[in-house]
Short mmCIF file of C-alpha atoms and ligand atoms in Angstrom, two decimals:
data_model
loop_
_atom_site.label_atom_id
_atom_site.label_comp_id
_atom_site.label_asym_id
_atom_site.label_seq_id
_atom_site.Cartn_x
_atom_site.Cartn_y
_atom_site.Cartn_z
CA MET A 231 0.00 0.00 0.00
CA SER A 232 1.43 3.37 -0.93
CA GLU A 233 2.17 6.11 1.56
CA ARG A 234 -0.56 8.19 -0.05
CA VAL A 235 -3.14 5.45 0.38
CA ARG A 236 -2.01 4.95 3.97
CA GLN A 237 -2.46 8.66 4.60
CA GLY A 238 -5.90 8.49 3.07
CA LEU A 239 -6.90 5.56 5.24
CA ALA A 240 -5.54 7.22 8.34
CA MET A 241 -7.49 10.36 7.50
CA ILE A 242 -10.64 8.32 7.02
CA ALA A 243 -10.04 6.62 10.36
CA ILE A 244 -9.70 9.99 12.07
CA LEU A 245 -12.78 11.36 10.35
CA ALA A 246 -14.76 8.24 11.26
CA ALA A 247 -13.61 8.51 14.85
CA THR A 248 -14.74 12.10 14.82
CA LEU A 249 -18.21 11.41 13.48
CA ALA A 250 -19.65 10.69 16.90
CA GLY A 251 -18.79 14.17 18.05
CA GLY A 252 -19.33 15.36 14.51
CA ALA A 253 -23.12 15.51 14.58
CA MET A 254 -22.88 18.32 17.08
CA TRP A 255 -20.05 19.88 15.13
CA PHE A 256 -22.02 19.95 11.86
CA GLN A 257 -24.98 21.53 13.64
CA ARG A 258 -22.67 24.31 14.72
CA GLY A 259 -21.64 24.79 11.08
CA GLY A 260 -18.09 23.63 11.61
CA MET A 261 -17.06 23.16 7.99
CA ALA A 262 -14.76 26.19 7.86
CA PRO A 263 -12.56 25.20 10.79
CA ALA A 264 -12.45 21.65 9.47
CA ALA A 265 -10.77 22.93 6.33
CA GLU A 266 -7.78 23.97 8.41
CA GLY A 267 -7.83 20.92 10.62
CA ALA A 268 -9.50 22.36 13.70
CA MET A 269 -12.17 19.87 14.59
CA PRO A 270 -14.00 20.30 17.88
CA GLY A 271 -15.07 16.64 17.76
CA LEU A 272 -11.42 15.69 17.78
CA ALA A 273 -10.89 16.86 21.32
CA ALA A 274 -13.26 14.21 22.54
CA SER A 275 -11.93 11.38 20.40
CA LEU A 276 -8.16 11.82 20.22
CA GLY A 277 -5.38 11.70 22.75
CA GLY A 278 -5.20 10.49 26.29
CA PRO A 279 -2.82 9.63 29.07
CA PHE A 280 0.46 7.97 28.14
CA SER A 281 3.30 6.42 30.07
CA LEU A 282 6.60 6.30 28.17
CA VAL A 283 10.34 6.76 28.68
CA ASP A 284 12.05 9.96 27.56
CA GLN A 285 15.40 10.26 25.82
CA GLU A 286 17.13 10.65 29.21
CA GLY A 287 15.69 7.31 30.30
CA ARG A 288 13.13 8.85 32.66
CA ARG A 289 9.59 7.57 32.98
CA VAL A 290 7.22 10.32 31.79
CA THR A 291 3.48 10.78 31.46
CA GLN A 292 1.41 13.61 30.00
CA ALA A 293 1.54 15.12 33.50
CA SER A 294 5.31 15.55 33.10
CA TYR A 295 4.52 18.32 30.60
CA ALA A 296 1.51 19.82 32.37
CA GLY A 297 0.88 23.47 31.58
CA ARG A 298 2.53 23.27 28.18
CA PHE A 299 1.00 22.66 24.79
CA LEU A 300 2.17 19.38 23.30
CA LEU A 301 3.17 19.22 19.64
CA ILE A 302 3.32 15.50 18.96
CA TYR A 303 4.61 13.46 16.06
CA PHE A 304 4.73 9.66 15.86
CA GLY A 305 7.43 8.12 13.71
CA TYR A 306 10.75 6.34 13.95
CA ARG A 307 14.42 7.09 13.78
CA TYR A 308 15.24 5.02 10.70
CA CYS A 309 12.44 6.53 8.63
CA PRO A 310 13.97 7.38 5.26
CA ASP A 311 11.83 10.35 4.33
CA VAL A 312 8.52 11.22 5.97
CA CYS A 313 9.68 11.62 9.56
CA PRO A 314 12.63 13.90 8.79
CA THR A 315 10.34 16.09 6.68
CA GLU A 316 7.70 16.44 9.39
CA LEU A 317 10.17 16.91 12.26
CA GLY A 318 11.97 19.52 10.19
CA LYS A 319 8.65 21.26 9.68
CA MET A 320 7.92 21.23 13.42
CA ALA A 321 11.36 22.68 14.12
CA ALA A 322 10.96 25.39 11.46
CA ALA A 323 7.53 26.34 12.82
CA LEU A 324 8.85 26.60 16.38
CA ASP A 325 11.70 28.81 15.23
CA LEU A 326 9.20 31.18 13.59
CA LEU A 327 7.63 31.83 17.00
CA PRO A 328 8.76 34.33 19.65
CA ALA A 329 10.77 32.67 22.44
CA THR A 330 7.98 33.26 24.97
CA THR A 331 5.49 31.41 22.74
CA GLN A 332 7.98 28.68 21.96
CA ALA A 333 8.51 28.12 25.67
CA ARG A 334 4.82 27.25 26.06
CA ILE A 335 5.08 24.39 23.57
CA GLN A 336 6.75 21.02 24.15
CA PRO A 337 7.51 19.19 20.92
CA LEU A 338 7.52 15.39 21.31
CA PHE A 339 8.66 12.66 18.94
CA ILE A 340 7.08 9.34 19.94
CA THR A 341 8.64 6.33 18.28
CA VAL A 342 6.54 3.60 16.73
CA ASP A 343 9.69 1.43 16.56
CA PRO A 344 10.58 0.91 20.24
CA GLU A 345 12.59 -2.22 19.42
CA ARG A 346 15.28 -0.13 17.73
CA ASP A 347 14.69 3.34 19.17
CA ASP A 348 16.22 3.37 22.64
CA PRO A 349 16.53 6.61 24.66
CA ALA A 350 20.14 7.25 23.66
CA GLY A 351 19.38 6.75 19.96
CA LEU A 352 16.39 9.07 20.18
CA LYS A 353 18.46 11.71 21.93
CA ASP A 354 20.97 11.72 19.08
CA TYR A 355 18.15 11.86 16.57
CA THR A 356 16.03 14.65 18.07
CA ALA A 357 19.14 16.83 18.44
CA LEU A 358 19.36 16.87 14.65
CA PHE A 359 16.10 18.80 14.46
CA HIS A 360 15.50 21.09 17.43
CA PRO A 361 16.98 21.55 20.92
CA ALA A 362 13.49 21.52 22.47
CA LEU A 363 12.41 18.29 20.77
CA ILE A 364 12.17 15.31 23.14
CA GLY A 365 12.05 11.70 21.96
CA LEU A 366 9.85 9.20 23.77
CA THR A 367 9.98 5.42 23.62
CA GLY A 368 8.58 2.58 25.71
CA THR A 369 7.67 -1.05 25.66
CA PRO A 370 5.78 -2.31 22.62
CA ASP A 371 2.59 -2.27 24.72
CA GLU A 372 3.15 1.28 25.94
CA THR A 373 3.87 2.42 22.40
CA ARG A 374 0.75 0.70 21.11
CA ALA A 375 -1.38 2.37 23.80
CA ALA A 376 -0.05 5.84 23.01
CA ALA A 377 -0.46 5.36 19.27
CA ARG A 378 -3.96 3.96 19.66
CA ALA A 379 -5.01 6.97 21.72
CA TRP A 380 -4.06 9.24 18.84
CA ARG A 381 -5.40 6.87 16.16
CA VAL A 382 -1.90 6.45 14.77
CA PHE A 383 -1.48 3.55 12.36
CA TYR A 384 1.85 1.72 12.15
CA ALA A 385 3.06 -1.65 10.96
CA LYS A 386 6.40 -3.33 10.48
CA GLN A 387 7.36 -4.02 6.89
CA THR A 388 10.24 -6.46 6.46
CA VAL A 389 12.62 -5.72 3.62
CA GLY A 390 14.19 -8.83 2.08
CA ARG A 391 15.24 -11.71 4.31
CA ASP A 392 17.02 -9.78 7.04
CA ALA A 393 14.57 -9.59 9.95
CA ASP A 394 16.41 -6.57 11.38
CA ALA A 395 16.20 -4.58 8.19
CA TYR A 396 12.65 -3.36 8.24
CA LEU A 397 10.67 -0.22 7.64
CA MET A 398 7.69 1.00 9.62
CA ASP A 399 4.61 2.02 7.69
CA HIS A 400 2.96 4.77 9.67
CA SER A 401 0.40 7.52 9.40
CA SER A 402 1.89 10.98 9.48
CA PHE A 403 0.03 13.80 11.22
CA ILE A 404 1.31 16.41 13.62
CA TYR A 405 -0.96 16.69 16.65
CA LEU A 406 -1.48 19.58 19.01
CA ALA A 407 -2.73 19.04 22.55
CA GLY A 408 -3.62 21.79 25.00
CA PRO A 409 -1.98 22.36 28.38
CA ASP A 410 -4.59 20.00 29.85
CA GLY A 411 -3.36 17.23 27.53
CA ARG A 412 -6.50 17.18 25.41
CA ALA A 413 -6.25 17.16 21.63
CA LEU A 414 -6.92 20.47 19.92
CA ARG A 415 -6.20 19.72 16.29
CA PHE A 416 -4.04 17.85 13.82
CA PHE A 417 -2.01 18.99 10.84
CA PRO A 418 -1.88 16.96 7.61
CA PRO A 419 1.36 16.57 5.62
CA GLU A 420 0.58 19.46 3.25
CA THR A 421 0.68 21.95 6.14
CA THR A 422 3.49 24.47 5.68
CA PRO A 423 5.84 25.54 8.50
CA GLU A 424 4.30 29.01 8.28
CA ALA A 425 0.74 27.69 8.64
CA LEU A 426 1.80 25.48 11.52
CA ALA A 427 3.52 28.40 13.24
CA ALA A 428 0.45 30.59 12.78
CA ALA A 429 -1.81 27.93 14.26
CA LEU A 430 0.51 27.42 17.23
CA HIS A 431 0.68 31.16 17.78
CA ARG A 432 -3.13 31.42 17.80
CA ALA A 433 -3.49 28.46 20.15
CA VAL A 434 -1.03 29.83 22.67
CA ALA A 435 -2.34 33.40 22.41
CA GLY A 436 -5.89 32.16 22.98
CA SER A 437 -5.03 30.17 26.09
NI1 LIG B 157 8.43 8.08 9.17
#
């Protein structure tokens, strides 16, 4: 299945998950905000508590970042293309913001490949993108729980006969959660750094 099809399916999954809250949202005439990814129904259907290990090896939960907005991306360190693009976009968007706004936002990179992404490896990797970016890993079960909460799809794809040489198929959205840990919105791959920065600025200014 192509990356594009995967993205489409992931989007459909998110939209389907949002339909429950969506009836109310449509009654409020929510089509305009939906066009830019702000979906009130999302807050009720996405996100949730997580328990993972950060790149320093410390156990963390959403409470570890209480009071800050969370800018979350799920991916993996060996991703050949999509993850570097999206993490680069997050970094560029953060750097477009004033320092005081930036300080209110914690960017997180949650691996969907915990077998290979240990804390030390994640620390090396996140440093390539932004000093504020923190990598999170965990057991396969903890990873699955976090990904499920955000409706993130991922699956191992073996390449050739070497069991260690594999890719991870994964959906690719950037998520924003409020200081209370609840999902505010998501950003599809076509979002520009400028649009992401503007949305982050509005979210922080409105809090
Ligand atoms: Ni990736």
